[in-house]
Coordinates of C-alpha atoms in Angstrom, one line a residue:
Chain A
M286 CA -23.9 -9.8 25.3
Q287 CA -25.7 -6.7 26.4
A288 CA -25.9 -4.0 23.8
V289 CA -24.1 -0.8 24.9
L290 CA -25.7 2.1 23.2
G291 CA -24.1 5.5 23.1
K292 CA -26.1 8.5 22.2
V293 CA -24.6 11.8 21.6
V294 CA -26.7 14.3 19.7
G295 CA -25.5 17.8 19.1
T296 CA -25.6 20.6 16.6
F297 CA -22.0 19.9 16.0
R298 CA -21.6 22.8 13.7
G299 CA -18.0 23.5 13.7
V300 CA -15.6 22.3 16.3
G301 CA -17.3 23.5 19.5
A302 CA -18.0 20.0 20.7
P303 CA -15.1 17.8 19.6
L304 CA -15.8 14.2 19.9
K305 CA -13.8 12.4 22.5
A306 CA -12.7 8.9 21.5
S307 CA -12.6 8.0 25.1
G308 CA -14.0 4.6 25.1
S309 CA -17.4 5.1 26.5
I310 CA -19.5 4.6 23.4
L311 CA -19.8 1.2 21.9
L312 CA -21.9 0.1 19.0
G313 CA -24.1 -2.7 18.4
N314 CA -24.5 -5.9 20.3
G315 CA -22.5 -9.1 20.0
S316 CA -24.3 -10.2 16.9
G317 CA -24.3 -6.9 15.1
L318 CA -21.2 -7.4 13.1
A319 CA -21.4 -11.1 12.8
S320 CA -24.5 -10.4 10.7
A321 CA -22.1 -8.7 8.3
A322 CA -22.5 -6.9 5.1
G323 CA -25.6 -7.3 3.0
S324 CA -28.1 -7.9 5.9
A325 CA -30.1 -5.0 4.6
T326 CA -32.8 -5.0 7.1
S327 CA -33.9 -1.4 7.1
S328 CA -35.0 -1.1 10.6
R329 CA -34.3 2.6 11.3
V330 CA -33.6 5.7 9.4
W331 CA -31.6 8.2 11.2
H332 CA -31.9 11.8 10.4
G333 CA -29.8 14.7 11.6
F334 CA -26.5 14.7 13.0
A335 CA -26.3 12.1 15.6
I336 CA -24.1 9.4 17.0
I337 CA -26.4 6.6 17.7
G338 CA -25.6 3.1 18.7
T339 CA -27.4 0.5 16.6
N340 CA -28.0 -3.1 17.0
R341 CA -27.3 -3.6 13.4
F342 CA -24.0 -2.0 12.9
Y343 CA -24.1 -1.5 9.2
A344 CA -27.5 -2.7 8.2
T345 CA -28.5 -0.6 5.2
T346 CA -31.2 1.7 6.4
R347 CA -32.3 2.7 2.9
T348 CA -32.1 0.7 -0.2
A349 CA -30.8 1.9 -3.5
S350 CA -34.3 2.3 -4.9
D351 CA -35.2 4.6 -2.1
N352 CA -32.5 7.0 -3.0
K353 CA -29.7 6.8 -5.4
E354 CA -27.3 9.0 -3.6
P355 CA -25.2 6.9 -1.2
E356 CA -25.3 7.7 2.5
K357 CA -22.2 8.6 4.4
S358 CA -20.8 7.5 7.8
V359 CA -17.9 8.7 9.8
F360 CA -16.4 5.9 11.9
I361 CA -14.0 6.9 14.7
S362 CA -11.7 4.1 15.9
Q363 CA -11.3 3.8 19.6
S364 CA -8.0 2.0 19.3
T365 CA -4.6 3.8 19.1
D366 CA -2.8 0.6 18.3
I367 CA -1.4 0.6 14.8
H368 CA -1.8 -3.1 14.1
T369 CA -5.4 -3.0 15.4
N370 CA -6.3 0.0 13.3
L371 CA -4.7 -1.4 10.1
A372 CA -6.6 -4.6 10.7
L373 CA -9.9 -2.7 11.2
E374 CA -9.2 -0.8 7.9
D375 CA -8.6 -4.1 6.1
W376 CA -11.6 -5.7 7.7
I377 CA -13.9 -2.9 6.5
Y378 CA -12.4 -3.0 3.1
R379 CA -13.0 -6.7 2.7
N380 CA -16.4 -7.0 4.3
F381 CA -18.4 -3.9 3.5
N382 CA -20.5 -3.1 0.5
F383 CA -19.9 0.6 -0.4
E384 CA -22.4 0.9 -3.3
N385 CA -24.9 2.7 -1.2
H386 CA -22.8 3.6 1.8
R387 CA -19.5 5.7 1.8
V388 CA -17.4 5.5 4.9
L389 CA -14.7 7.7 6.3
L390 CA -12.7 6.0 9.1
L391 CA -10.8 8.4 11.4
W392 CA -8.0 6.9 13.5
R393 CA -4.8 7.8 15.3
N394 CA -2.0 5.8 16.7
D395 CA 0.6 5.6 19.4
P396 CA 4.1 6.3 18.0
C397 CA 5.0 4.0 15.1
V398 CA 6.4 4.0 11.6
V399 CA 4.3 2.8 8.7
I400 CA 5.9 1.8 5.4
G401 CA 4.3 1.3 2.0
R402 CA 3.4 -2.2 0.7
H403 CA 6.4 -2.6 -1.6
Q404 CA 9.0 -0.8 0.5
N405 CA 12.2 -1.9 2.1
P406 CA 12.1 -1.1 5.8
W407 CA 15.9 -0.9 6.1
T408 CA 16.2 1.8 3.4
E409 CA 13.2 3.8 4.7
V410 CA 13.5 3.6 8.4
D411 CA 16.2 3.6 11.0
V412 CA 15.1 0.2 12.1
S413 CA 17.7 -0.1 14.9
L414 CA 16.6 3.3 16.3
A415 CA 12.9 2.2 16.1
E416 CA 13.7 -1.0 17.9
E417 CA 15.6 0.9 20.6
A418 CA 12.7 3.2 21.1
K419 CA 10.3 0.3 21.0
L420 CA 8.3 1.7 18.1
P421 CA 6.7 -0.7 15.8
V422 CA 7.6 -0.6 12.1
V423 CA 4.6 -1.8 10.2
R424 CA 4.0 -2.6 6.5
R425 CA 0.6 -1.5 5.3
N426 CA -1.5 -2.9 2.4
S427 CA -1.5 0.3 0.3
G428 CA 1.2 1.6 -2.0
G429 CA 3.3 4.8 -1.5
G430 CA 5.9 5.9 0.9
C431 CA 6.9 5.8 4.6
V432 CA 5.3 7.9 7.3
Y433 CA 5.6 8.4 11.0
H434 CA 2.5 8.4 13.2
D435 CA 1.8 9.5 16.8
Q436 CA -1.1 10.9 18.6
G437 CA -0.5 14.3 17.0
N438 CA -1.3 12.8 13.6
L439 CA -4.8 12.1 12.3
N440 CA -5.4 9.3 9.8
C441 CA -8.3 9.4 7.4
T442 CA -9.4 6.4 5.3
F443 CA -12.0 7.1 2.6
F444 CA -13.7 3.8 1.5
T445 CA -15.6 3.6 -1.8
P446 CA -16.5 1.0 -4.4
R447 CA -13.6 0.7 -6.8
D448 CA -15.2 2.9 -9.4
G449 CA -16.0 5.6 -6.9
Y450 CA -12.3 6.0 -5.9
D451 CA -11.3 9.7 -6.2
R452 CA -8.3 10.8 -4.2
K453 CA -8.4 14.4 -5.3
S454 CA -11.9 15.0 -4.2
N455 CA -11.2 13.4 -0.8
L456 CA -8.2 15.7 -0.3
E457 CA -10.3 18.7 -1.3
I458 CA -12.8 17.8 1.5
I459 CA -9.9 18.0 3.9
C460 CA -8.8 21.4 2.4
R461 CA -12.3 22.8 2.8
A462 CA -12.5 21.6 6.4
L463 CA -9.2 23.3 7.2
K464 CA -10.4 26.5 5.6
R465 CA -13.9 26.5 7.1
Q466 CA -12.9 25.7 10.6
F467 CA -9.4 27.1 11.0
D468 CA -9.0 29.5 8.1
I469 CA -6.0 27.6 6.9
D470 CA -5.3 27.7 3.2
A471 CA -4.2 24.3 2.0
D472 CA -3.9 23.0 -1.5
V473 CA -3.6 19.6 -3.2
S474 CA -0.3 19.1 -5.2
P475 CA -0.1 17.1 -8.4
R476 CA 1.5 14.3 -6.4
L477 CA -1.6 14.4 -4.2
D478 CA 0.0 15.8 -1.1
V479 CA -1.8 18.4 0.9
N480 CA 0.5 21.5 1.2
V481 CA 0.3 24.5 3.4
Q482 CA 2.6 27.3 2.3
G483 CA 4.7 24.8 0.4
Y484 CA 5.1 22.4 3.3
K485 CA 3.6 19.0 3.2
I486 CA 1.0 18.3 6.0
S487 CA -0.4 15.1 4.6
G488 CA 0.8 11.9 2.8
T489 CA -1.5 9.8 0.7
A490 CA -1.7 6.2 -0.3
A491 CA -4.3 3.8 -1.7
K492 CA -5.4 0.3 -2.2
L493 CA -7.6 -0.9 -5.1
G494 CA -9.2 -4.2 -5.5
K495 CA -12.8 -5.4 -5.2
N496 CA -13.4 -2.2 -3.2
A497 CA -11.0 0.7 -2.8
Y498 CA -9.7 2.9 -0.1
H499 CA -7.6 6.0 -0.1
H500 CA -6.0 7.0 3.2
C501 CA -3.9 9.9 4.3
T502 CA -2.1 11.3 7.3
L503 CA -2.7 14.8 8.6
L504 CA 0.1 16.3 10.7
V505 CA -1.6 18.3 13.4
D506 CA 0.8 18.3 16.3
A507 CA 3.2 15.3 15.7
D508 CA 6.7 15.0 17.0
I509 CA 8.6 16.2 13.9
K510 CA 12.0 15.6 15.5
K511 CA 11.3 11.9 16.0
L512 CA 9.8 11.7 12.6
S513 CA 12.9 13.1 11.0
A514 CA 15.2 10.9 13.0
L515 CA 13.4 7.7 12.2
L516 CA 12.8 8.3 8.5
N517 CA 16.3 9.2 7.5
P518 CA 18.4 6.1 7.7
D519 CA 21.9 6.5 6.4
V520 CA 22.0 3.5 4.1
D521 CA 21.1 4.6 0.7
E522 CA 24.5 3.9 -0.9
K523 CA 24.8 0.4 0.6
I524 CA 21.5 -1.0 -0.5
E525 CA 20.4 -1.8 -4.1
S526 CA 16.7 -2.5 -4.4
K527 CA 13.8 -2.2 -6.7
A528 CA 11.4 -1.3 -3.9
T529 CA 9.2 1.8 -4.0
K530 CA 11.3 4.7 -2.7
S531 CA 9.7 7.5 -0.6
I532 CA 9.9 11.0 -2.0
K533 CA 11.2 13.2 0.7
S534 CA 9.4 16.5 1.3
P535 CA 9.6 19.3 3.8
V536 CA 6.8 18.9 6.3
K537 CA 5.1 20.8 9.0
N538 CA 2.4 20.6 11.6
L539 CA -0.9 22.4 11.3
K540 CA -0.3 23.6 14.7
S541 CA 2.3 26.0 13.3
Q542 CA -0.6 27.7 11.5
D543 CA -3.0 27.8 14.4
P544 CA -1.7 27.3 17.9
T545 CA -5.2 26.4 19.2
I546 CA -5.7 23.5 16.8
S547 CA -5.8 19.9 18.1
V548 CA -6.3 16.5 16.6
D549 CA -9.8 16.3 18.2
K550 CA -10.8 19.5 16.5
V551 CA -9.4 18.4 13.1
L552 CA -11.2 15.1 13.5
S553 CA -14.5 16.8 14.1
S554 CA -14.1 19.3 11.2
V555 CA -13.0 16.7 8.7
G556 CA -15.8 14.4 9.7
Y557 CA -18.3 17.3 9.4
E558 CA -17.0 18.3 6.0
F559 CA -17.2 14.7 4.8
L560 CA -20.9 14.5 5.8
R561 CA -21.8 17.8 4.2
S562 CA -20.3 16.7 0.8
D563 CA -22.1 14.4 -1.6
S564 CA -20.8 11.1 -2.9
T565 CA -18.7 12.9 -5.6
G566 CA -17.1 15.1 -3.0
N567 CA -18.9 18.4 -3.8
D568 CA -20.1 20.5 -0.9
G569 CA -23.8 20.0 -0.4
G570 CA -24.2 22.4 2.4
E571 CA -25.9 21.9 5.7
K572 CA -28.9 20.1 4.1
Q573 CA -26.6 17.3 2.9
I574 CA -26.0 16.3 6.5
Q575 CA -29.7 15.4 6.8
H576 CA -29.1 12.6 4.3
Q577 CA -26.2 11.0 6.1
R578 CA -25.8 8.5 9.0
G579 CA -23.5 10.6 11.0
F580 CA -20.6 9.8 13.4
Q581 CA -20.2 6.4 14.9
M582 CA -17.6 5.3 17.4
V583 CA -16.1 1.9 16.5
N584 CA -14.6 -0.5 19.0
P585 CA -12.2 -2.7 16.9
T586 CA -12.3 -6.0 18.7
N587 CA -12.6 -9.6 17.4
E588 CA -16.1 -9.7 19.0
W589 CA -17.5 -6.9 16.8
F590 CA -15.4 -7.8 13.8
P591 CA -15.0 -11.5 13.6
G592 CA -11.6 -12.4 12.1
L593 CA -10.0 -9.1 13.1
E594 CA -7.6 -10.7 15.5
K595 CA -6.2 -13.0 12.7
I596 CA -5.6 -10.0 10.4
R597 CA -4.0 -8.2 13.3
S598 CA -1.6 -11.0 14.1
D599 CA -0.6 -11.3 10.5
L600 CA 0.1 -7.6 10.3
K601 CA 2.3 -8.0 13.4
G602 CA 4.4 -10.8 12.1
W603 CA 7.9 -10.8 10.8
E604 CA 6.8 -12.5 7.6
W605 CA 4.6 -9.6 6.6
N606 CA 6.7 -6.7 7.8
Y607 CA 10.2 -7.9 6.8
G608 CA 9.6 -11.1 4.8
K609 CA 7.6 -9.1 2.2
T610 CA 10.5 -6.8 1.4
P611 CA 11.3 -6.8 -2.3
D612 CA 14.5 -8.7 -2.9
F613 CA 17.6 -6.5 -2.5
S614 CA 21.4 -6.5 -2.2
V615 CA 23.7 -4.9 0.3
D616 CA 27.2 -4.0 -0.7
Q617 CA 29.6 -2.6 1.8
S618 CA 33.3 -1.8 1.4
Y619 CA 35.7 -1.7 4.3
P620 CA 39.0 0.0 3.9
I621 CA 41.9 -2.0 5.2
G622 CA 45.7 -1.6 5.3
L623 CA 45.5 2.1 5.9
G624 CA 48.2 3.4 8.3
R625 CA 50.1 0.2 8.3
A626 CA 53.8 0.3 7.9
N627 CA 55.4 -1.4 4.9
Q628 CA 52.0 -1.8 3.2
D629 CA 51.4 -0.6 -0.3
G630 CA 48.6 1.9 0.2
A631 CA 45.0 1.1 1.0
A632 CA 42.6 -1.5 -0.3
N633 CA 39.0 -2.6 0.3
I634 CA 37.4 -5.7 1.6
D635 CA 33.9 -6.0 0.1
L636 CA 30.9 -7.7 1.7
H637 CA 28.0 -8.6 -0.6
L638 CA 24.7 -9.9 0.7
R639 CA 21.7 -10.9 -1.4
I640 CA 18.4 -10.8 0.6
V641 CA 15.4 -12.7 -0.7
K642 CA 12.1 -12.4 1.2
G643 CA 13.9 -10.8 4.0
R644 CA 16.4 -13.6 4.5
I645 CA 20.1 -13.8 3.4
E646 CA 20.3 -16.1 0.4
N647 CA 23.8 -15.4 -0.5
S648 CA 26.8 -13.8 1.2
Q649 CA 30.2 -13.1 -0.3
L650 CA 33.5 -11.7 0.7
R651 CA 35.7 -10.1 -1.9
L652 CA 39.4 -9.6 -1.0
P653 CA 41.7 -7.2 -2.8
F654 CA 43.7 -9.3 -5.3
G655 CA 47.3 -9.6 -4.3
K656 CA 46.7 -7.9 -1.0
E657 CA 45.2 -10.8 1.0
Q658 CA 48.0 -10.4 3.5
L659 CA 46.4 -7.1 4.7
V660 CA 44.0 -9.2 6.7
D661 CA 45.6 -11.7 9.1
S662 CA 44.6 -15.3 8.6
N663 CA 42.8 -15.7 12.0
T664 CA 40.6 -12.7 11.2
L665 CA 39.9 -14.0 7.8
A666 CA 38.8 -17.3 9.2
D667 CA 36.5 -15.5 11.6
L668 CA 35.0 -13.5 8.8
Y669 CA 34.4 -16.5 6.6
A670 CA 32.8 -18.5 9.5
F671 CA 30.6 -15.5 10.1
I672 CA 29.3 -14.9 6.6
N673 CA 28.9 -18.6 6.0
A674 CA 26.6 -18.9 9.0
L675 CA 24.4 -16.1 7.6
K676 CA 22.7 -18.2 5.0
D677 CA 18.8 -18.2 5.5
R678 CA 19.0 -15.9 8.5
P679 CA 16.7 -12.9 8.6
F680 CA 18.5 -9.8 7.6
R681 CA 19.3 -7.2 10.2
M682 CA 21.4 -4.0 10.0
D683 CA 23.6 -5.1 12.9
I684 CA 25.0 -7.9 10.8
L685 CA 27.0 -5.2 9.2
A686 CA 28.2 -3.9 12.6
T687 CA 29.2 -7.4 13.7
F688 CA 31.1 -7.9 10.5
E689 CA 32.9 -4.7 10.9
G690 CA 33.7 -5.6 14.5
L691 CA 35.2 -8.9 13.5
L692 CA 37.3 -7.3 10.8
F693 CA 38.7 -4.5 13.0
K694 CA 38.6 -6.4 16.3
K695 CA 36.1 -4.0 17.8
S696 CA 33.0 -4.8 19.9
T697 CA 29.7 -4.3 18.2
Q698 CA 28.9 -1.5 20.6
E699 CA 32.1 0.4 19.6
V700 CA 31.1 0.0 16.0
S701 CA 27.5 1.2 16.6
A702 CA 28.8 4.2 18.4
T703 CA 30.7 5.4 15.4
S704 CA 28.3 4.2 12.7
S705 CA 25.0 5.5 11.5
S706 CA 23.1 3.6 14.2
R707 CA 21.9 6.4 16.5
S708 CA 19.8 6.9 19.5
L709 CA 16.9 9.3 19.7
R710 CA 18.4 11.6 22.3
D711 CA 21.4 12.3 20.2
I712 CA 19.5 13.5 17.2
R713 CA 19.5 17.1 16.3
V714 CA 17.4 18.2 13.4
A715 CA 16.5 21.3 11.6
E716 CA 13.2 23.0 11.8
S717 CA 11.9 21.9 8.5
L718 CA 12.2 18.2 8.0
L719 CA 12.0 15.4 5.6
I720 CA 9.6 12.6 5.3
A721 CA 7.9 10.5 2.7
Chain B
M477 CA -11.0 -28.7 -43.6
V478 CA -13.0 -25.5 -43.4
L479 CA -11.7 -24.9 -40.0
I480 CA -8.1 -25.4 -41.1
N481 CA -8.7 -23.0 -43.9
R482 CA -10.1 -20.4 -41.6
V483 CA -7.1 -20.7 -39.2
F484 CA -4.8 -20.5 -42.2
S485 CA -6.5 -17.4 -43.5
T486 CA -6.3 -15.8 -40.0
L487 CA -2.6 -16.6 -39.9
L488 CA -2.2 -15.2 -43.3
K489 CA -4.0 -12.0 -42.3
C490 CA -1.5 -11.6 -39.4
Q491 CA 1.3 -12.2 -41.7
Q492 CA 0.1 -9.7 -44.1
F493 CA -0.5 -7.2 -41.4
R494 CA 3.0 -7.7 -40.0
Q495 CA 4.5 -7.2 -43.4
G496 CA 2.5 -4.0 -43.9
V497 CA 4.0 -0.7 -43.0
V498 CA 3.1 0.3 -39.4
S499 CA 2.3 3.9 -39.4
S500 CA 1.1 4.3 -35.8
L501 CA 1.9 2.2 -32.8
N502 CA -1.6 2.5 -31.5
I503 CA -3.2 1.4 -34.7
A504 CA -0.8 -1.5 -34.8
R505 CA -1.7 -2.5 -31.2
L506 CA -5.5 -2.3 -31.9
S507 CA -5.2 -4.2 -35.2
T508 CA -2.9 -6.8 -33.8
T509 CA -5.2 -7.6 -30.9
S510 CA -8.4 -7.6 -33.0
T511 CA -7.2 -9.6 -36.0
C512 CA -4.5 -12.0 -34.7
F513 CA -5.3 -12.9 -31.1
S514 CA -9.0 -12.2 -30.7
A515 CA -9.9 -15.9 -30.8
A516 CA -7.4 -16.6 -28.0
K517 CA -7.5 -13.7 -25.6
K518 CA -10.0 -13.7 -22.8
F519 CA -10.7 -11.0 -20.2
T520 CA -12.0 -10.7 -16.7
D521 CA -14.2 -7.9 -15.3
K522 CA -11.1 -7.0 -13.2
H523 CA -9.3 -6.2 -16.5
E524 CA -6.9 -9.1 -16.5
W525 CA -6.3 -11.0 -19.8
V526 CA -5.3 -14.6 -20.4
V527 CA -4.2 -16.4 -23.5
I528 CA -4.2 -20.2 -23.5
D529 CA -1.6 -22.4 -25.1
G530 CA -2.3 -26.0 -24.4
K531 CA -2.7 -26.3 -20.6
V532 CA -0.8 -23.1 -19.9
G533 CA -2.3 -19.7 -19.7
T534 CA -0.4 -16.4 -20.0
V535 CA -1.8 -13.6 -17.9
G536 CA -1.5 -9.8 -18.1
I537 CA -3.6 -6.7 -17.6
S538 CA -5.6 -4.9 -20.3
H539 CA -4.7 -1.7 -22.1
Y540 CA -7.6 0.0 -20.3
A541 CA -6.2 -1.2 -16.9
Q542 CA -2.6 0.0 -17.5
D543 CA -3.9 3.3 -18.8
S544 CA -6.1 4.0 -15.8
L545 CA -3.3 2.9 -13.4
G546 CA -0.8 5.3 -14.8
D547 CA 3.0 4.8 -14.5
I548 CA 3.5 1.4 -12.8
V549 CA 6.5 1.6 -10.5
Y550 CA 6.5 -1.9 -8.9
A551 CA 5.2 -5.3 -9.9
Q552 CA 4.6 -7.9 -7.2
L553 CA 4.1 -11.1 -9.1
P554 CA 3.2 -14.5 -7.7
D555 CA 5.9 -17.0 -6.9
V556 CA 6.4 -20.0 -9.2
G557 CA 4.8 -23.1 -7.8
T558 CA 1.9 -21.2 -6.0
D559 CA -1.6 -22.6 -6.4
F560 CA -4.5 -20.2 -7.0
S561 CA -8.2 -20.5 -7.3
I562 CA -10.1 -18.4 -9.8
M563 CA -10.2 -14.7 -8.7
D564 CA -7.8 -15.2 -5.8
E565 CA -5.6 -12.2 -5.1
C566 CA -2.2 -13.2 -6.6
G567 CA -0.1 -10.1 -6.6
A568 CA -0.2 -6.3 -7.0
L569 CA 0.9 -3.5 -9.2
E570 CA 1.9 -0.2 -7.7
S571 CA 1.4 3.2 -9.4
V572 CA 1.3 6.7 -8.1
K573 CA 1.0 5.6 -4.4
A574 CA -1.8 3.1 -5.1
A575 CA -1.4 -0.7 -4.8
S576 CA -3.8 -2.5 -7.2
E577 CA -4.6 -6.1 -6.5
L578 CA -4.1 -8.6 -9.3
Y579 CA -6.7 -11.4 -9.5
C580 CA -5.9 -14.8 -10.9
P581 CA -8.2 -15.1 -13.9
L582 CA -8.3 -18.9 -13.8
S583 CA -7.5 -21.6 -11.3
G584 CA -4.0 -23.1 -11.6
K585 CA -0.4 -23.4 -10.5
V586 CA 2.1 -20.6 -11.4
T587 CA 4.8 -22.0 -13.8
E588 CA 6.7 -18.8 -14.7
K589 CA 6.7 -15.1 -13.9
N590 CA 8.0 -12.3 -16.1
T591 CA 11.2 -11.2 -14.4
A592 CA 11.7 -8.5 -17.1
V593 CA 8.5 -6.8 -15.7
E594 CA 9.8 -7.1 -12.2
N595 CA 13.0 -5.3 -13.2
T596 CA 11.2 -2.8 -15.5
P597 CA 7.6 -2.4 -14.5
A598 CA 7.2 0.3 -17.2
L599 CA 7.0 -2.6 -19.7
I600 CA 3.4 -3.1 -18.5
N601 CA 2.5 0.4 -19.6
Q602 CA 4.5 0.1 -22.8
S603 CA 3.5 -3.3 -24.0
C604 CA 0.7 -4.8 -21.9
Y605 CA -0.2 -7.5 -24.3
E606 CA 3.3 -8.7 -25.3
K607 CA 6.4 -7.8 -23.4
G608 CA 4.4 -6.8 -20.3
W609 CA 2.8 -10.2 -19.6
L610 CA 2.9 -11.0 -15.9
F611 CA 2.9 -14.7 -15.3
K612 CA 2.0 -18.1 -16.7
L613 CA 0.0 -20.8 -15.0
E614 CA -0.9 -24.4 -15.6
L615 CA -4.7 -24.5 -15.5
T616 CA -6.4 -26.9 -13.1
K617 CA -9.9 -26.1 -14.3
P618 CA -9.7 -25.2 -18.0
E619 CA -13.5 -25.2 -18.2
E620 CA -13.5 -21.9 -16.2
L621 CA -12.4 -20.2 -19.4
N622 CA -16.0 -20.2 -20.6
G623 CA -16.8 -17.7 -17.9
L624 CA -14.4 -15.1 -19.2
M625 CA -15.2 -12.5 -21.9
D626 CA -13.8 -12.6 -25.4
E627 CA -12.5 -9.3 -26.8
P628 CA -15.7 -7.9 -28.3
A629 CA -17.6 -8.8 -25.0
Y630 CA -14.8 -7.1 -23.0
E631 CA -15.0 -4.0 -25.2
K632 CA -18.7 -3.9 -24.7
F633 CA -18.2 -4.3 -21.0
L634 CA -15.8 -1.3 -20.9
K635 CA -18.2 0.8 -22.9
A636 CA -21.1 -0.1 -20.6
Q637 CA -18.9 0.8 -17.5
H638 CA -18.0 4.1 -19.1
E639 CA -21.6 5.0 -19.7
E640 CA -22.6 4.2 -16.1

């Protein structure tokens, strides 16, 4: 394959020339990535602030003995597909050696919802609404809470060796960038959120293993209404689970601070600030940039990153996104007997479901003792047939709607219209909203 | 005979220690680990520990690991019956928004997991060497044990890491 070399050299001081991730710059040739980590052929040393294509994508240009301070690169993903970007992040985490090379990956996605590794999608996300709007709900490898992404949101992944992991200093780089380029005062909270005037603009999560990464979102100009609608499912009281719960916080976009801001500008300024900081995160000034490798556009395909497609398809699968849900129970009570003549008050019929690895392991119906006659025998037979057929089926929220429909002789659509399952256009939300 | 005597005297020491008045929990933990179990407990450079009883190893994370993770809020443990090779990723612990991979210290098949820790992950912080154990596995390559550190070696390793 022919190498496609992109070359963009600029002063790039500030945000005057934002980088466009428009797909024209590719890196390396077909063998570049296959030669993989550790092929430390020091063929070139790049000085200055340049984006240069290389035929050895991450060949180490200096060895540790040359210079102890690790060099830094900013990678900009050219994909806006959440599965591809998470796969790229995982690929870099698994295959790079960060001892002498620190990497900041900047990426953004088409609308989607991303949940933490140990979260329950049904308690965190209005899954029915996401399906209706055709938005993917994706489990990531890092811990933490649930976030909404769209093209108005910038994602930053800081890769380090495990012992170089320092979330606070990464977030401080972001705060310095916002101050330097946009004069926005941001601070890092004890929970490692980045706040502007008390509103959260960034959510953080991390993965630690042989290497480490810390990634965070930056709300620049995201659709906050959609965010709020998707991340507020009305199911808390029904579901009992040990899964990691998101902490809800009021959020806002950076755009509310500076109407001229854009994701491109924030991308440039965060990348620039990263390159002018040393490996411990301290500002090294303009001269620090001379030491770094600069910006590089990254085209995340299986050709450049062998094995990427396999990671991507695993991330897309039901087994990962829903099957990895920590075991949980659903308990729903349905009032029966209300308003009926000659009946002695109201009673509840209780549905209990136990969900193990995303599938229904056990389903039970509890009838009010002594009031079984409140449900007619045909309905009861239908209900039993329904719950008995649930065994081993993947859990879905509409199982509850179907059950309710059978019980009250209503269609599932009628139930949906009156229950918590909503559509995007009907949502009305307040100005300040809640997310993870 | 000498060996038996030695074992006996170690046991005796433990016994005496247990009977003694425990004034501080930390001192108790340190002493327990160094006098009673030092012969058995082995460590990986990823801060897992393993204690062998016959063919079965009990696995947990070290005091240093639990301390540096902070409050653990979720424990994802391997399923019983799963086979692992040495240093395979076999689960994760989540603390303050970070998922930390668990590595299987030795090759084997998982025979039991600590459901108490799944229900109450804080047990790992409170009692990492006892109530906070994570899982047990039947070893398939017991000889791998030789590659792990004993307690003094692990402490030395921690010290060296700290000085770096």
